[in-house]
């Protein structure tokens, strides 16, 4: 089974696009990321439960991996507000930079390495952020594909990248997202992968058990989320009385033997 470490974030952004705060989650390598999904669901539910103001716009910004897509389809889309029971309306966004990677894959298949591929990708990246941009990008790619008469591996590489974008067209409306202040990239979560996991657990010569690594990750997310003091006080309240055993005093004979 394929296992990967995961990081997740819940971020509050104001109407001007300023990040007001972020809560972090992280988990050691696990197949299908079940623990992360459960913890993220509990966190989102707790935030909505405590939110007293008008409901904010809810956005789910990730790449389009199997686990991320499954979480959106099976958890977020059918999710209801924990207090009112109303169906929640989520805006699904496929990360712009992951979409850009498919532009580079198509350019490589169409033009090979070189300035022509680079120039086409730059034009398509700009176009992708304009109204109806994804359809205009796909149309340009289709025209070049028909002219190039791609075959073999080049055709397979092109089709894979093209179909990735075509199937996710409803989640690539970057012009509309930018107009209302929705982030187009999952940079906060990508940065969390580095600051929480990579910088601490992947140093030279390090070896970890899953239990030991998870303890370190838990401590780091508490610190980065700004809830260290609250969590520490809650832990202390869970142990109202702590008894520290005293060491027995050495007898005279024991001291003589030691001497």
Coordinates of C-alpha atoms in Angstrom, one line a residue:
X1 CA 0.0 0.0 0.0
X2 CA 1.2 3.5 -0.9
X3 CA 1.5 5.8 2.2
X4 CA 2.2 9.5 2.3
X5 CA 2.4 12.0 5.1
X6 CA -0.3 14.7 5.0
X7 CA -0.8 18.2 6.2
X8 CA -4.1 20.2 6.2
X9 CA -5.1 23.7 7.0
X10 CA -8.3 25.6 7.8
X11 CA -7.7 29.3 7.0
X12 CA -9.9 32.4 7.5
X13 CA -9.4 35.1 4.9
X14 CA -11.1 38.5 4.9
X15 CA -12.7 40.2 1.9
X16 CA -9.5 41.8 0.9
X17 CA -7.7 38.5 0.7
X18 CA -5.8 38.9 3.9
X19 CA -5.2 35.8 6.0
X20 CA -6.5 36.3 9.5
X21 CA -5.6 33.0 11.0
X22 CA -4.8 29.4 10.2
X23 CA -5.2 26.1 12.1
X24 CA -2.9 23.3 11.0
X25 CA -3.2 19.5 11.0
X26 CA -0.5 16.9 10.2
X27 CA -0.3 13.1 10.2
X28 CA 2.4 10.6 9.6
X29 CA 2.3 8.4 6.4
X30 CA -0.9 6.5 6.0
X31 CA -2.7 4.8 3.2
X32 CA -5.7 6.8 1.8
X33 CA -5.2 9.4 4.6
X34 CA -8.2 8.2 6.7
X35 CA -7.0 9.8 9.9
X36 CA -6.3 13.1 8.3
X37 CA -9.8 13.1 6.8
X38 CA -11.5 12.4 10.1
X39 CA -9.5 15.0 12.0
X40 CA -10.1 17.6 9.3
X41 CA -13.8 16.9 9.4
X42 CA -13.9 17.3 13.1
X43 CA -12.0 20.6 12.9
X44 CA -14.3 22.0 10.2
X45 CA -17.3 20.9 12.2
X46 CA -16.0 22.6 15.4
X47 CA -15.2 25.8 13.6
X48 CA -18.8 26.0 12.1
X49 CA -20.3 25.1 15.5
X50 CA -18.5 28.0 17.1
X51 CA -19.0 30.5 14.3
X52 CA -21.6 33.1 15.5
X53 CA -21.5 35.5 12.5
X54 CA -23.1 35.1 9.1
X55 CA -21.8 32.0 7.4
X56 CA -18.6 32.8 5.5
X57 CA -17.9 31.6 1.9
X58 CA -16.6 28.0 2.2
X59 CA -13.8 27.0 -0.2
X60 CA -11.9 23.8 -0.6
X61 CA -8.6 24.4 -2.4
X62 CA -6.4 21.4 -3.2
X63 CA -4.7 19.6 -6.0
X64 CA -6.9 17.0 -7.8
X65 CA -5.4 13.8 -6.3
X66 CA -7.6 10.8 -5.7
X67 CA -7.8 11.3 -1.9
X68 CA -8.5 15.0 -2.1
X69 CA -11.3 14.5 -4.7
X70 CA -12.8 11.6 -2.7
X71 CA -12.9 13.8 0.4
X72 CA -14.7 16.5 -1.4
X73 CA -17.3 14.1 -3.0
X74 CA -18.0 12.0 0.1
X75 CA -17.6 14.4 3.0
X76 CA -17.8 18.1 2.0
X77 CA -20.5 18.1 -0.6
X78 CA -23.1 16.3 1.6
X79 CA -22.0 18.1 4.7
X80 CA -24.6 20.0 6.7
X81 CA -24.2 22.8 9.2
X82 CA -23.8 21.3 12.7
X83 CA -26.3 23.7 14.3
X84 CA -28.8 24.5 11.6
X85 CA -28.8 21.4 9.6
X86 CA -28.7 23.4 6.3
X87 CA -26.8 22.0 3.4
X88 CA -23.4 23.7 3.1
X89 CA -22.3 25.2 -0.3
X90 CA -18.6 24.6 -0.9
X91 CA -16.6 26.2 -3.7
X92 CA -14.2 23.6 -5.1
X93 CA -10.9 25.0 -6.5
X94 CA -8.2 23.0 -8.2
X95 CA -4.9 24.5 -7.3
X96 CA -3.7 26.8 -10.1
X97 CA -0.1 25.7 -9.9
X98 CA -1.1 22.0 -10.3
X99 CA -3.1 23.0 -13.3
X100 CA -0.1 24.9 -14.7
X101 CA 1.9 21.7 -14.5
X102 CA -0.5 20.2 -17.1
X103 CA 0.1 23.1 -19.4
X104 CA 3.9 22.3 -19.3
X105 CA 3.1 18.6 -20.0
X106 CA 1.0 19.5 -23.0
X107 CA 3.6 22.0 -24.3
X108 CA 6.3 19.4 -24.0
X109 CA 4.3 17.0 -26.1
X110 CA 3.3 19.6 -28.7
X111 CA 6.6 21.5 -29.1
X112 CA 9.3 19.6 -27.3
X113 CA 11.8 21.5 -25.1
X114 CA 12.6 25.1 -26.1
X115 CA 11.4 28.6 -26.4
X116 CA 8.2 27.8 -28.3
X117 CA 6.9 25.6 -25.5
X118 CA 7.9 28.2 -22.9
X119 CA 6.1 31.0 -24.8
X120 CA 2.9 28.9 -25.3
X121 CA 2.7 28.0 -21.6
X122 CA 3.2 31.6 -20.5
X123 CA 0.3 32.7 -22.8
X124 CA -1.9 29.9 -21.5
X125 CA -1.1 30.7 -17.8
X126 CA -2.3 34.3 -18.4
X127 CA -5.3 33.1 -20.4
X128 CA -6.2 30.6 -17.6
X129 CA -6.9 33.5 -15.2
X130 CA -9.2 35.3 -17.6
X131 CA -13.0 34.8 -18.0
X132 CA -13.8 31.4 -19.7
X133 CA -10.0 30.9 -19.6
X134 CA -10.0 27.1 -19.3
X135 CA -12.1 26.6 -22.4
X136 CA -9.9 29.0 -24.4
X137 CA -6.8 27.1 -23.2
X138 CA -8.3 23.7 -24.2
X139 CA -9.3 25.1 -27.6
X140 CA -5.7 26.3 -28.2
X141 CA -4.3 23.0 -27.2
X142 CA -6.7 21.1 -29.5
X143 CA -5.8 23.3 -32.5
X144 CA -2.1 22.6 -32.0
X145 CA -2.7 18.9 -31.4
X146 CA -4.5 18.6 -34.8
X147 CA -1.7 20.4 -36.5
X148 CA 1.1 18.4 -34.9
X149 CA -0.5 15.0 -35.6
X150 CA 0.8 13.6 -32.3
X151 CA 1.5 9.9 -32.0
X152 CA 2.8 7.4 -29.5
X153 CA 4.2 8.6 -26.2
X154 CA 3.8 12.3 -27.1
X155 CA 0.1 11.7 -27.9
X156 CA -0.4 9.8 -24.6
X157 CA 1.3 12.5 -22.6
X158 CA -0.7 15.2 -24.2
X159 CA -4.0 13.4 -23.7
X160 CA -3.3 12.7 -20.1
X161 CA -2.7 16.4 -19.3
X162 CA -5.5 17.6 -21.6
X163 CA -8.1 15.2 -20.0
X164 CA -6.9 16.3 -16.5
X165 CA -7.9 19.8 -17.3
X166 CA -11.0 19.0 -19.3
X167 CA -12.6 16.8 -16.6
X168 CA -12.0 19.5 -13.9
X169 CA -13.2 22.5 -15.9
X170 CA -15.9 23.5 -13.2
X171 CA -13.1 23.8 -10.7
X172 CA -10.8 26.0 -12.8
X173 CA -12.8 29.3 -12.9
X174 CA -9.9 31.4 -11.7
X175 CA -11.2 34.7 -13.0
X176 CA -14.4 34.3 -11.0
X177 CA -12.5 33.2 -7.9
X178 CA -10.2 36.2 -8.0
X179 CA -13.2 38.6 -8.5
X180 CA -14.7 37.6 -5.1
X181 CA -11.4 37.0 -3.2
X182 CA -11.3 33.2 -3.3
X183 CA -7.6 31.9 -3.3
X184 CA -6.6 30.2 -6.5
X185 CA -3.7 28.3 -4.9
X186 CA -3.2 25.9 -2.0
X187 CA 0.0 27.7 -1.0
X188 CA -0.8 27.8 2.7
X189 CA -1.1 24.0 2.8
X190 CA 1.9 23.4 0.6
X191 CA 4.0 25.6 2.9
X192 CA 2.6 23.6 5.9
X193 CA 4.0 20.4 4.4
X194 CA 7.5 22.0 4.5
X195 CA 7.3 23.8 7.8
X196 CA 5.6 21.1 9.8
X197 CA 7.0 17.9 8.3
X198 CA 10.0 18.5 6.0
X199 CA 12.0 21.0 8.1
X200 CA 11.7 18.9 11.3
X201 CA 11.4 15.2 10.3
X202 CA 13.6 15.0 7.2
X203 CA 16.9 16.2 8.4
X204 CA 20.1 14.3 7.6
X205 CA 20.3 10.9 9.4
X206 CA 16.9 11.0 11.0
X207 CA 14.9 7.9 11.6
X208 CA 11.4 7.9 13.1
X209 CA 8.8 5.5 14.3
X210 CA 5.2 6.6 13.4
X211 CA 4.4 7.2 17.0
X212 CA 7.4 9.3 17.7
X213 CA 7.0 11.3 14.5
X214 CA 3.3 11.9 15.2
X215 CA 4.1 13.3 18.7
X216 CA 6.5 15.8 17.1
X217 CA 3.9 16.8 14.5
X218 CA 1.2 17.3 17.1
X219 CA 3.5 19.6 19.0
X220 CA 4.4 21.6 15.9
X221 CA 0.8 22.1 14.8
X222 CA -0.2 23.3 18.3
X223 CA 2.6 25.9 18.1
X224 CA 1.9 27.0 14.5
X225 CA -1.8 27.2 15.1
X226 CA -1.2 29.6 18.0
X227 CA -3.0 27.4 20.6
X228 CA 0.0 26.1 22.5
X229 CA -0.9 27.9 25.8
X230 CA -4.6 26.9 25.6
X231 CA -3.7 23.2 24.9
X232 CA -1.1 23.2 27.7
X233 CA -3.6 24.6 30.2
X234 CA -6.2 22.1 29.1
X235 CA -3.7 19.3 29.6
X236 CA -2.9 20.5 33.1
X237 CA -6.6 20.7 34.0
X238 CA -6.9 17.0 33.0
X239 CA -4.4 16.1 35.8
X240 CA -5.7 18.1 38.9
X241 CA -3.2 16.5 41.2
X242 CA 0.3 15.4 40.3
X243 CA 2.3 13.4 42.9
X244 CA 6.0 13.4 42.4
X245 CA 7.6 10.4 44.3
X246 CA 10.5 11.2 46.7
X247 CA 13.6 9.2 46.6
X248 CA 14.5 7.2 49.7
X249 CA 17.4 8.6 51.7
X250 CA 20.5 6.4 51.6
X251 CA 21.3 4.6 54.9
X252 CA 24.7 4.9 56.7
X253 CA 25.9 1.5 55.5
X254 CA 25.0 2.3 51.9
X255 CA 27.0 5.5 52.1
X256 CA 30.0 3.7 53.6
X257 CA 29.9 1.1 50.8
X258 CA 29.6 3.8 48.2
X259 CA 32.7 5.5 49.6

